[in-house]
Short mmCIF file of C-alpha atoms and ligand atoms in Angstrom, two decimals:
data_model
loop_
_atom_site.label_atom_id
_atom_site.label_comp_id
_atom_site.label_asym_id
_atom_site.label_seq_id
_atom_site.Cartn_x
_atom_site.Cartn_y
_atom_site.Cartn_z
CA MET A 757 115.17 24.21 103.08
CA LYS A 758 111.65 24.59 103.79
CA ILE A 759 109.52 22.49 105.99
CA ILE A 760 105.71 21.94 105.09
CA HIS A 761 104.52 21.96 108.75
CA GLU A 762 101.15 20.26 107.67
CA PHE A 763 103.25 17.02 106.81
CA CYS A 764 106.03 17.28 109.42
CA ASP A 765 105.56 14.75 112.33
CA ILE A 766 108.34 16.31 114.36
CA CYS A 767 110.38 12.81 114.51
CA GLY A 768 113.89 14.54 114.33
CA THR A 769 115.04 12.23 111.58
CA CYS A 770 116.34 15.22 109.64
CA VAL A 771 118.23 16.58 112.50
CA ALA A 772 120.39 13.37 112.94
CA VAL A 773 121.54 13.87 109.43
CA CYS A 774 122.21 17.63 109.20
CA PRO A 775 125.89 18.06 109.21
CA VAL A 776 125.92 21.68 110.27
CA ASP A 777 123.19 21.70 112.96
CA ALA A 778 120.87 23.91 111.12
CA ILE A 779 117.60 22.29 112.27
CA THR A 780 115.83 23.10 115.80
CA VAL A 781 113.05 21.21 117.50
CA THR A 782 110.43 22.13 120.01
CA GLU A 783 107.62 19.95 121.23
CA PHE A 784 105.66 21.74 118.50
CA LYS A 785 107.68 22.65 115.59
CA VAL A 786 110.93 21.94 113.39
CA GLU A 787 112.73 24.90 111.91
CA ILE A 788 115.56 25.13 109.69
CA ASP A 789 117.92 27.98 109.74
CA ASN A 790 118.56 28.83 106.10
CA GLU A 791 121.47 31.10 107.35
CA ILE A 792 123.45 28.02 108.64
CA CYS A 793 122.01 25.27 106.01
CA THR A 794 124.45 24.44 103.21
CA ASN A 795 121.92 22.88 100.87
CA CYS A 796 123.25 19.38 101.22
CA LEU A 797 119.69 17.91 100.78
CA ASN A 798 120.52 15.18 103.49
CA CYS A 799 117.32 15.95 105.35
CA LEU A 800 114.89 16.18 102.24
CA LYS A 801 116.32 12.66 101.34
CA VAL A 802 115.68 11.10 104.78
CA CYS A 803 112.43 12.77 105.78
CA PRO A 804 110.09 9.85 106.00
CA ALA A 805 107.10 12.22 105.78
CA LYS A 806 108.51 14.06 102.69
CA ALA A 807 107.91 17.23 104.63
CA ILE A 808 111.13 19.12 103.42
CA VAL A 809 111.23 20.90 100.14
CA GLU A 810 113.78 23.29 98.61
CA CYS A 811 113.39 26.93 98.71
CA GLU A 812 112.35 28.58 95.46
CA MET B 90 107.50 20.25 143.22
CA MET B 91 110.51 22.28 144.14
CA VAL B 92 113.30 22.55 141.39
CA LYS B 93 116.77 23.38 142.93
CA ASP B 94 119.12 25.54 140.84
CA ARG B 95 121.93 23.00 141.29
CA TYR B 96 122.08 19.12 141.01
CA ASP B 97 125.09 16.60 140.69
CA ILE B 98 123.69 15.15 137.47
CA VAL B 99 121.30 16.78 134.75
CA VAL B 100 119.81 14.30 132.27
CA ILE B 101 118.31 15.65 129.06
CA GLY B 102 115.56 13.51 127.60
CA ALA B 103 113.50 10.91 129.67
CA GLY B 104 113.28 8.03 127.20
CA PRO B 105 114.66 4.61 128.31
CA ALA B 106 118.07 5.60 128.08
CA GLY B 107 117.78 8.72 130.18
CA SER B 108 115.31 7.51 132.92
CA VAL B 109 117.48 4.43 133.64
CA ALA B 110 120.64 6.60 133.61
CA ALA B 111 118.88 8.95 136.24
CA ARG B 112 117.68 5.90 138.26
CA TYR B 113 121.12 4.46 138.60
CA ALA B 114 122.84 7.73 139.15
CA ALA B 115 120.24 8.55 142.05
CA GLU B 116 120.20 4.99 143.44
CA ASN B 117 123.85 5.41 143.92
CA GLY B 118 123.67 8.67 145.88
CA ALA B 119 123.72 11.51 143.22
CA SER B 120 121.20 14.24 143.19
CA VAL B 121 119.76 13.98 139.51
CA LEU B 122 117.35 16.21 137.61
CA MET B 123 115.84 15.06 134.22
CA LEU B 124 114.52 17.47 131.62
CA GLU B 125 111.85 16.19 129.05
CA ARG B 126 110.73 18.27 126.26
CA ASP B 127 107.44 16.44 125.76
CA ARG B 128 104.30 16.55 127.87
CA GLU B 129 104.95 12.97 128.91
CA SER B 130 107.72 10.58 128.45
CA GLY B 131 106.87 7.81 125.88
CA ILE B 132 104.48 9.88 123.86
CA PRO B 133 104.08 10.18 120.97
CA VAL B 134 105.39 6.54 120.56
CA ARG B 135 108.05 6.09 117.81
CA CYS B 136 108.58 2.61 118.22
CA ALA B 137 107.65 -0.86 117.03
CA GLU B 138 107.78 -1.78 120.79
CA GLY B 139 109.49 -4.95 120.52
CA VAL B 140 111.76 -6.19 123.31
CA SER B 141 113.27 -9.41 124.51
CA HIS B 142 112.36 -10.39 128.10
CA ASN B 143 116.15 -11.13 129.00
CA GLY B 144 116.78 -7.66 127.85
CA ILE B 145 114.42 -5.68 130.06
CA ALA B 146 114.11 -7.87 133.18
CA PRO B 147 117.33 -6.92 134.82
CA PHE B 148 115.90 -3.25 134.85
CA ILE B 149 112.30 -3.41 135.94
CA ASP B 150 109.76 -5.94 137.39
CA ILE B 151 107.64 -7.21 134.40
CA ASP B 152 104.25 -5.69 134.63
CA LYS B 153 101.27 -6.36 132.75
CA ARG B 154 100.24 -2.84 132.45
CA TRP B 155 102.72 -2.27 129.85
CA ILE B 156 102.83 -5.52 128.00
CA ALA B 157 100.73 -5.98 125.04
CA SER B 158 101.65 -9.24 123.57
CA GLN B 159 104.16 -12.07 124.67
CA ILE B 160 106.01 -13.34 121.47
CA ASP B 161 107.31 -16.76 121.10
CA ILE B 162 107.97 -17.22 117.40
CA ALA B 163 109.76 -14.99 114.89
CA LYS B 164 108.73 -15.50 111.22
CA LEU B 165 111.19 -14.37 108.17
CA THR B 166 109.74 -13.94 104.91
CA SER B 167 111.85 -13.72 101.91
CA PRO B 168 111.11 -11.98 98.51
CA ASN B 169 109.90 -15.18 96.90
CA GLY B 170 107.41 -15.53 99.83
CA GLU B 171 109.04 -18.54 101.33
CA SER B 172 109.21 -18.26 105.28
CA ALA B 173 111.19 -19.70 108.20
CA LEU B 174 110.02 -19.80 111.79
CA MET B 175 112.37 -19.32 114.70
CA HIS B 176 111.32 -20.64 118.05
CA ASN B 177 114.08 -20.62 120.30
CA ASN B 178 115.20 -17.12 120.45
CA GLY B 179 113.77 -16.49 123.97
CA VAL B 180 110.57 -14.72 125.16
CA GLY B 181 109.79 -11.39 123.66
CA TYR B 182 107.21 -8.75 124.30
CA VAL B 183 105.38 -6.12 122.39
CA LEU B 184 105.24 -3.27 124.86
CA GLU B 185 102.82 -0.49 125.44
CA ARG B 186 105.65 2.23 125.43
CA ARG B 187 103.45 5.03 126.58
CA ILE B 188 103.15 3.29 129.86
CA PHE B 189 106.49 1.56 129.85
CA ASP B 190 108.67 4.71 129.39
CA THR B 191 106.54 6.44 132.18
CA ALA B 192 106.93 3.38 134.40
CA LEU B 193 110.80 3.83 133.82
CA CYS B 194 110.53 7.63 134.91
CA GLU B 195 108.58 6.58 137.91
CA LEU B 196 111.15 4.17 139.11
CA ALA B 197 114.12 6.89 138.70
CA ALA B 198 111.75 9.29 140.84
CA LYS B 199 111.30 6.43 143.40
CA HIS B 200 115.13 6.35 143.71
CA GLY B 201 115.26 10.20 144.22
CA ALA B 202 115.60 11.67 140.73
CA ARG B 203 113.48 14.71 139.69
CA LEU B 204 111.79 15.05 136.53
CA ILE B 205 110.32 18.07 134.76
CA THR B 206 108.17 17.56 131.75
CA LYS B 207 107.69 20.21 129.04
CA ALA B 208 111.36 21.38 129.44
CA ASN B 209 113.09 21.88 126.47
CA ALA B 210 116.84 21.87 126.72
CA LEU B 211 118.28 24.84 124.75
CA ASP B 212 121.94 24.67 125.20
CA LEU B 213 124.75 23.92 127.60
CA ILE B 214 126.16 26.57 129.79
CA LYS B 215 129.88 26.68 129.66
CA GLU B 216 132.42 28.71 131.99
CA ASN B 217 135.97 28.93 130.82
CA ASN B 218 135.10 26.14 128.45
CA LYS B 219 134.00 23.76 130.97
CA ILE B 220 130.31 22.14 130.80
CA THR B 221 128.78 23.58 134.20
CA GLY B 222 125.05 23.42 133.57
CA VAL B 223 122.05 23.46 131.02
CA LYS B 224 119.72 26.19 129.79
CA TYR B 225 116.17 25.31 129.17
CA ARG B 226 112.97 26.58 128.19
CA TYR B 227 109.94 26.01 130.49
CA MET B 228 106.49 27.78 130.54
CA GLY B 229 107.80 30.34 128.45
CA LYS B 230 110.86 31.26 130.59
CA THR B 231 114.43 30.60 129.93
CA CYS B 232 115.82 28.80 133.04
CA GLU B 233 119.40 27.65 134.24
CA VAL B 234 120.22 24.63 136.21
CA LYS B 235 123.91 23.97 137.24
CA CYS B 236 125.39 20.77 137.78
CA ASN B 237 128.70 18.68 137.55
CA ILE B 238 127.66 16.23 134.97
CA VAL B 239 125.35 16.48 131.83
CA ILE B 240 124.17 13.17 130.39
CA ALA B 241 122.61 13.54 126.91
CA ALA B 242 119.76 11.23 126.38
CA ASP B 243 117.97 13.08 123.77
CA GLY B 244 117.18 10.26 121.18
CA THR B 245 117.92 10.32 117.40
CA GLU B 246 118.17 14.13 117.10
CA SER B 247 121.25 14.13 119.34
CA ARG B 248 121.75 17.99 119.25
CA VAL B 249 123.10 18.08 122.87
CA GLY B 250 126.26 16.00 122.00
CA ARG B 251 126.93 18.67 119.29
CA TRP B 252 126.59 21.41 121.92
CA ALA B 253 129.23 19.61 123.96
CA GLY B 254 131.48 19.40 120.50
CA ILE B 255 130.93 15.90 119.62
CA ASN B 256 130.07 15.06 116.03
CA THR B 257 126.78 13.21 116.14
CA THR B 258 125.73 13.45 112.70
CA VAL B 259 124.84 10.19 110.95
CA ALA B 260 125.50 9.36 107.24
CA LEU B 261 122.44 8.69 104.98
CA ARG B 262 123.36 4.99 104.78
CA ASP B 263 123.39 4.64 108.64
CA ILE B 264 119.94 5.70 109.36
CA ASP B 265 116.77 4.04 108.74
CA THR B 266 113.77 6.17 107.55
CA CYS B 267 110.75 4.73 108.92
CA VAL B 268 106.70 4.74 109.04
CA GLN B 269 104.63 2.65 110.98
CA TYR B 270 100.81 2.10 111.01
CA THR B 271 99.01 0.65 113.95
CA LEU B 272 96.41 -1.39 112.13
CA ALA B 273 93.11 -2.91 113.24
CA GLY B 274 90.95 -5.50 112.03
CA LEU B 275 93.74 -7.98 111.24
CA ASP B 276 93.90 -11.96 111.37
CA ILE B 277 97.20 -12.52 112.73
CA LYS B 278 98.78 -14.89 115.38
CA ARG B 279 99.44 -12.75 118.55
CA ASP B 280 102.54 -14.70 119.65
CA THR B 281 104.43 -14.13 116.24
CA CYS B 282 106.50 -11.33 115.06
CA GLU B 283 106.95 -11.19 111.22
CA PHE B 284 109.82 -9.90 109.15
CA TYR B 285 109.47 -9.35 105.49
CA PHE B 286 112.81 -8.77 103.49
CA GLY B 287 113.63 -8.10 99.89
CA ASN B 288 114.94 -4.86 97.61
CA GLU B 289 111.38 -4.50 96.32
CA VAL B 290 109.66 -5.07 99.85
CA SER B 291 111.98 -2.67 101.93
CA PRO B 292 115.43 -1.67 100.18
CA GLY B 293 118.23 -1.93 102.90
CA GLY B 294 115.59 -2.87 105.79
CA TYR B 295 112.68 -4.70 106.35
CA VAL B 296 108.80 -4.64 107.07
CA TRP B 297 107.78 -5.80 110.49
CA ILE B 298 104.51 -6.93 111.97
CA PHE B 299 104.45 -6.74 115.65
CA PRO B 300 101.07 -7.84 117.22
CA LYS B 301 99.50 -5.91 120.02
CA SER B 302 96.47 -8.25 120.05
CA ASP B 303 94.70 -10.93 118.06
CA SER B 304 93.61 -8.38 115.61
CA THR B 305 95.66 -5.21 115.94
CA ALA B 306 99.53 -4.83 115.26
CA ASN B 307 102.39 -2.24 114.72
CA VAL B 308 103.09 -2.52 111.00
CA GLY B 309 106.08 -0.67 109.89
CA ILE B 310 108.90 -0.23 107.66
CA GLY B 311 112.52 1.09 107.82
CA ILE B 312 114.62 1.58 104.65
CA ALA B 313 118.19 2.77 104.36
CA GLY B 314 118.35 6.46 104.02
CA HIS B 315 120.65 6.60 101.01
CA LEU B 316 118.08 4.36 99.30
CA SER B 317 114.96 6.64 99.92
CA HIS B 318 114.23 8.51 96.96
CA GLU B 319 110.89 9.42 95.02
CA LYS B 320 109.64 6.25 96.53
CA GLY B 321 110.10 6.52 100.16
CA PRO B 322 109.16 4.36 103.11
CA LYS B 323 105.46 5.23 103.12
CA GLU B 324 105.13 4.12 99.32
CA TYR B 325 106.67 0.97 100.13
CA LEU B 326 104.64 0.24 103.35
CA ASP B 327 101.52 1.29 101.55
CA GLU B 328 101.96 -1.26 98.77
CA PHE B 329 102.80 -3.96 101.48
CA VAL B 330 99.62 -3.21 103.54
CA ALA B 331 97.59 -3.10 100.37
CA ARG B 332 98.69 -6.82 99.44
CA ARG B 333 98.82 -8.17 102.81
CA PHE B 334 95.95 -6.42 104.85
CA PRO B 335 93.63 -4.68 102.12
CA ASP B 336 90.83 -4.34 104.68
CA ALA B 337 92.74 -2.98 107.76
CA THR B 338 92.04 0.38 109.43
CA ILE B 339 94.99 2.66 110.24
CA THR B 340 94.54 3.68 113.80
CA TYR B 341 97.92 5.33 114.26
CA THR B 342 100.28 6.86 111.88
CA MET B 343 104.03 7.59 112.76
CA TYR B 344 107.16 8.60 111.31
CA GLY B 345 110.50 8.22 112.63
CA GLY B 346 114.37 7.48 112.11
CA VAL B 347 116.66 4.83 113.60
CA PRO B 348 120.39 5.25 113.61
CA THR B 349 122.05 1.92 112.60
CA ALA B 350 125.57 3.01 112.77
CA ALA B 351 128.10 1.90 115.28
CA THR B 352 128.39 3.74 118.65
CA LEU B 353 129.77 7.25 118.44
CA LYS B 354 133.63 7.71 118.51
CA GLU B 355 133.11 10.06 121.42
CA ILE B 356 130.62 9.29 124.35
CA VAL B 357 132.29 11.22 127.09
CA LYS B 358 133.86 14.49 127.40
CA ASP B 359 134.95 16.40 130.61
CA ASN B 360 131.53 16.96 132.51
CA PHE B 361 129.65 15.23 129.88
CA MET B 362 128.29 11.62 128.72
CA ILE B 363 125.91 10.62 126.01
CA VAL B 364 123.62 7.49 126.00
CA GLY B 365 121.08 5.77 123.90
CA ASP B 366 119.95 6.63 120.51
CA ALA B 367 121.64 9.89 121.14
CA ALA B 368 125.03 8.05 121.24
CA ARG B 369 123.93 5.58 118.25
CA GLN B 370 123.83 2.82 120.59
CA VAL B 371 121.37 0.69 118.59
CA ASN B 372 121.43 -2.74 116.90
CA PRO B 373 122.39 -1.85 113.43
CA ILE B 374 120.59 -4.95 111.97
CA THR B 375 117.61 -5.14 114.17
CA GLY B 376 117.15 -1.39 114.84
CA GLY B 377 116.29 -2.31 118.55
CA GLY B 378 117.53 0.28 120.76
CA ILE B 379 115.30 0.30 123.97
CA VAL B 380 117.43 -2.29 125.64
CA GLN B 381 120.64 -1.09 124.28
CA GLY B 382 119.76 2.30 125.73
CA MET B 383 118.81 0.84 129.07
CA ILE B 384 122.11 -1.03 129.19
CA ALA B 385 124.03 2.28 128.56
CA GLY B 386 122.07 4.16 130.65
CA SER B 387 122.77 1.89 133.74
CA ILE B 388 126.58 1.85 133.16
CA ALA B 389 126.67 5.62 132.58
CA GLY B 390 124.57 6.55 135.50
CA LYS B 391 126.76 4.22 137.85
CA VAL B 392 129.86 5.87 136.41
CA ALA B 393 128.26 9.45 136.94
CA ALA B 394 127.49 8.57 140.46
CA GLU B 395 131.06 7.20 141.27
CA ALA B 396 132.39 10.60 139.73
CA VAL B 397 130.31 12.58 142.10
CA LYS B 398 131.44 10.46 144.98
CA LYS B 399 135.11 11.10 144.11
CA GLY B 400 134.65 14.70 142.99
CA THR B 401 136.33 13.94 139.66
CA PHE B 402 134.26 14.67 136.50
CA ASP B 403 136.93 14.76 133.78
CA ALA B 404 136.65 12.67 130.61
CA LYS B 405 139.53 10.55 131.80
CA PHE B 406 137.40 9.16 134.69
CA LEU B 407 134.07 9.20 132.69
CA LYS B 408 135.87 6.91 130.19
CA LYS B 409 135.14 4.06 132.41
CA TYR B 410 131.65 4.28 130.99
CA ARG B 411 133.05 3.72 127.46
CA LYS B 412 135.19 0.83 128.57
CA GLU B 413 132.20 -0.75 130.24
CA TRP B 414 129.89 -0.20 127.26
CA ASP B 415 132.36 -1.60 124.70
CA LYS B 416 132.77 -4.77 126.57
CA THR B 417 129.09 -5.25 127.09
CA LEU B 418 127.66 -4.35 123.72
CA GLY B 419 129.78 -1.86 122.03
CA ASN B 420 132.06 -4.22 120.38
CA THR B 421 129.34 -6.50 119.29
CA GLN B 422 127.54 -3.54 117.86
CA LYS B 423 130.55 -2.69 115.72
CA VAL B 424 130.39 -6.39 114.24
CA MET B 425 126.70 -6.04 113.66
CA HIS B 426 127.52 -2.95 111.88
CA ASN B 427 129.87 -4.48 109.49
CA MET B 428 127.34 -7.15 108.94
CA LYS B 429 124.61 -4.69 108.27
CA GLU B 430 126.70 -3.50 105.27
CA LYS B 431 126.39 -7.08 103.86
CA PHE B 432 122.77 -7.04 104.14
CA LEU B 433 122.66 -3.60 102.38
CA PHE B 434 124.16 -5.29 99.17
CA MET B 435 122.18 -8.48 99.50
CA THR B 436 120.54 -9.35 96.26
CA ASP B 437 116.89 -11.01 96.35
CA GLU B 438 118.27 -14.22 95.35
CA ARG B 439 120.65 -14.17 98.24
CA PHE B 440 117.64 -13.54 100.49
CA ASN B 441 115.61 -16.38 99.17
CA ASN B 442 118.63 -18.70 99.50
CA LEU B 443 119.05 -17.50 103.13
CA VAL B 444 115.42 -18.30 104.22
CA SER B 445 115.59 -21.55 102.25
CA PHE B 446 118.62 -22.58 104.19
CA CYS B 447 117.01 -21.37 107.56
CA LYS B 448 113.86 -23.40 106.59
CA LYS B 449 115.74 -26.58 106.62
CA ILE B 450 116.83 -26.07 110.23
CA PRO B 451 114.38 -27.34 112.47
CA SER B 452 112.58 -24.16 114.10
CA ASP B 453 113.51 -25.15 117.67
CA LYS B 454 117.06 -25.17 116.60
CA PHE B 455 116.98 -22.19 114.39
CA SER B 456 118.44 -19.07 116.08
CA LEU B 457 119.80 -15.60 115.07
CA LYS B 458 123.30 -17.19 115.31
CA SER B 459 122.56 -19.65 112.67
CA LEU B 460 121.08 -17.05 110.52
CA PHE B 461 123.82 -14.48 110.86
CA THR B 462 126.50 -17.16 110.44
CA GLU B 463 124.83 -18.24 107.14
CA ALA B 464 124.49 -14.72 106.02
CA VAL B 465 128.04 -13.83 106.18
CA LYS B 466 129.32 -17.30 104.61
CA GLY B 467 132.18 -16.60 102.30
CA ASP B 468 133.51 -13.89 104.40
CA PRO B 469 135.99 -15.68 106.83
CA LYS B 470 136.76 -12.61 108.85
CA LEU B 471 133.22 -11.49 109.34
CA MET B 472 132.30 -15.14 110.30
CA LEU B 473 135.03 -15.26 112.67
CA ASP B 474 133.68 -11.84 114.34
CA VAL B 475 130.15 -12.97 114.54
CA ALA B 476 130.96 -16.36 116.06
CA LYS B 477 133.07 -14.41 118.65
CA SER B 478 130.38 -11.85 119.22
CA PHE B 479 127.85 -14.66 120.02
CA VAL B 480 130.21 -16.14 122.60
CA VAL B 481 130.70 -12.67 124.29
CA SER B 482 127.23 -11.75 124.45
CA LYS B 483 123.97 -13.76 123.60
CA ILE B 484 122.38 -11.28 121.06
CA LYS B 485 118.53 -11.30 121.17
CA LEU B 486 116.28 -10.18 118.34
CA LYS B 487 115.35 -6.73 119.43
C1 FAD C 626 109.82 3.31 113.77
C2 FAD C 626 110.71 2.72 114.76
C3 FAD C 626 110.64 1.40 115.30
C4 FAD C 626 111.22 0.95 116.60
N1 FAD C 626 111.20 -0.19 117.05
C5 FAD C 626 111.81 -0.73 117.99
C6 FAD C 626 111.44 -1.94 118.61
O1 FAD C 626 110.91 -2.63 118.18
N2 FAD C 626 112.43 -2.32 119.62
C7 FAD C 626 113.40 -1.44 120.04
O2 FAD C 626 114.14 -2.00 121.03
N3 FAD C 626 113.61 -0.32 119.58
C8 FAD C 626 112.85 0.34 118.45
N4 FAD C 626 113.18 1.45 117.91
C9 FAD C 626 114.15 2.31 118.42
C10 FAD C 626 113.86 2.83 119.85
O3 FAD C 626 112.63 3.58 119.98
C11 FAD C 626 114.71 3.81 120.52
O4 FAD C 626 116.08 2.98 120.42
C12 FAD C 626 114.82 4.08 121.91
O5 FAD C 626 113.46 4.80 122.13
C13 FAD C 626 115.83 4.96 122.27
O6 FAD C 626 115.65 5.35 123.59
P1 FAD C 626 116.31 6.81 123.99
O7 FAD C 626 116.07 6.88 125.44
O8 FAD C 626 117.84 6.71 123.64
O9 FAD C 626 115.70 7.85 123.22
P2 FAD C 626 114.17 8.28 123.14
O10 FAD C 626 113.30 7.13 123.48
O11 FAD C 626 114.05 8.78 121.76
O12 FAD C 626 114.02 9.44 124.17
C14 FAD C 626 114.70 10.62 123.92
C15 FAD C 626 113.90 11.72 124.83
O13 FAD C 626 114.39 12.93 124.80
C16 FAD C 626 113.77 14.08 124.68
N5 FAD C 626 114.36 15.19 124.18
C17 FAD C 626 114.95 15.40 123.03
N6 FAD C 626 115.58 16.38 122.95
C18 FAD C 626 115.26 17.06 124.00
C19 FAD C 626 115.60 18.30 124.49
N7 FAD C 626 116.29 19.50 123.90
N8 FAD C 626 115.27 18.80 125.78
C20 FAD C 626 114.62 17.83 126.50
N9 FAD C 626 114.13 16.81 126.12
C21 FAD C 626 114.54 16.39 124.86
C22 FAD C 626 112.50 13.52 123.76
O14 FAD C 626 111.39 14.06 123.81
C23 FAD C 626 112.65 12.06 124.08
O15 FAD C 626 111.53 11.86 124.91
C24 FAD C 626 112.29 1.99 116.92
C25 FAD C 626 112.44 3.07 116.57
C26 FAD C 626 111.64 3.59 115.49
C27 FAD C 626 111.73 5.15 115.11
S1 SF4 C 627 112.19 14.17 109.39
FE1 SF4 C 627 110.55 15.35 108.07
S2 SF4 C 627 108.77 14.67 109.58
FE2 SF4 C 627 110.67 14.31 110.74
S3 SF4 C 627 110.83 16.18 111.79
FE3 SF4 C 627 112.36 16.33 109.96
S4 SF4 C 627 110.91 17.44 108.35
FE4 SF4 C 627 109.57 16.75 110.17
S1 SF4 C 628 120.03 20.55 103.42
FE1 SF4 C 628 121.59 19.83 104.76
S2 SF4 C 628 122.50 21.47 105.72
FE2 SF4 C 628 120.51 22.23 105.16
S3 SF4 C 628 119.04 21.74 106.77
FE3 SF4 C 628 119.12 20.03 105.19
S4 SF4 C 628 120.82 18.72 106.09
FE4 SF4 C 628 121.17 20.66 107.13
#
């Protein structure tokens, strides 16, 4: 999963639905650890800003 | 400001739930440190800012500084455009949360709690599997603070609970994905909150208009997570705004998520408690969580202070918080969650009938109870639960 930082509002919604805690947040940035991510697509589905896309 | 390396209690997150927990813990004799990741509690505002007077009054003296509007009327509009007015749901407010959240922090500080802003909690410190403190990032440094109890109040994200071994993940159907604009240049009634329903308008949720003045309002939408596809909340909201307020100016755009689940199964562990959005203590139908978080925070804060006095920090003792919460709101929340499931599957026709029904009730007699009772008609068990929950606690809109 990849975050388009230009769209991301750092709202944390994706974090709440990630079953494996692959997403971390600071005051300025949200990041996905693709080593942990299981590609379940939950985060992509709920992101209100459509800031998450699948990696090529 | 001096920060010690040991406190009785560390609260992570200084939103309404965290700062009320900190205040009650400090007021009852515990030493308390609050860690807040952002530069200031309450910003960026991720909220429609609606609360009931009765909900917040027990916790803070009402102050004009953080009230934008007083609300006396709720207006519900069905998919076919019919509206019903609700007058007797008690006084409500649209807040200025930026100022409100800070006021709650100040109150906690007045009672002796400490706050560090720009302090991002990174992990819990564990010794022999026991939670003994918090690791956090502050000004480019990784710091440690020791404590006997950690209270997680980190909002929707709820990562801290995971560090303690609690499963805080919410199902897609139990989270509303939201967008909100603050709009200017509107022709609205300042004393009226508006709600729009329907599967074309807002699948599995609703659109709200919460006035902040005669010409400005928070206008937002929440749709159920599993119903958000190509067309997400922003597309729905943009359609609504284009129809209803074609000439408005957007002065603020915000995204967010509201958990609309039941309270987490586990909200205490040895040396650990979890409150507010993080514990999923939100009204699953309205999405209101400010008052819910403050109530949970007050209970948790008091129980934590008691634990400090006794020197007992195990889950067995801290479960007092769970018991008290379930009695106060937790059980009601469960009923509301079952009801929300009903709303998720409601057809537009059913919404139309519901509002038609409500329209026939004189607006001064029309209450949430009459609305909910009608909504669950045909489901005797749920009807009984709803009736019971209204006896146990008077539920306020938001
Ligand atoms: C669009 C939208 C509209 C809403 N409208 C309403 C409404 O009208 N009425 C209502 O009652 N409720 C509403 N809510 C819900 C309400 O905003 C929340 O229920 C409420 O803010 C919850 O309070 P809290 O203290 O639990 O969490 P929050 O207010 O979210 O506070 C959590 C705090 O923890 C901090 N934090 C998180 N992680 C860390 C970390 N690792 N380290 C340090 N700090 C951390 C965050 O920065 C934040 O300040 C709405 C929510 C949304 C998204
Ligand atoms: S849900 Fe979307 S906007 Fe919100 S933090 Fe995650 S990626 Fe960013
Ligand atoms: S795809 Fe699933 S596992 Fe991967 S980051 Fe998103 S929610 Fe987490």
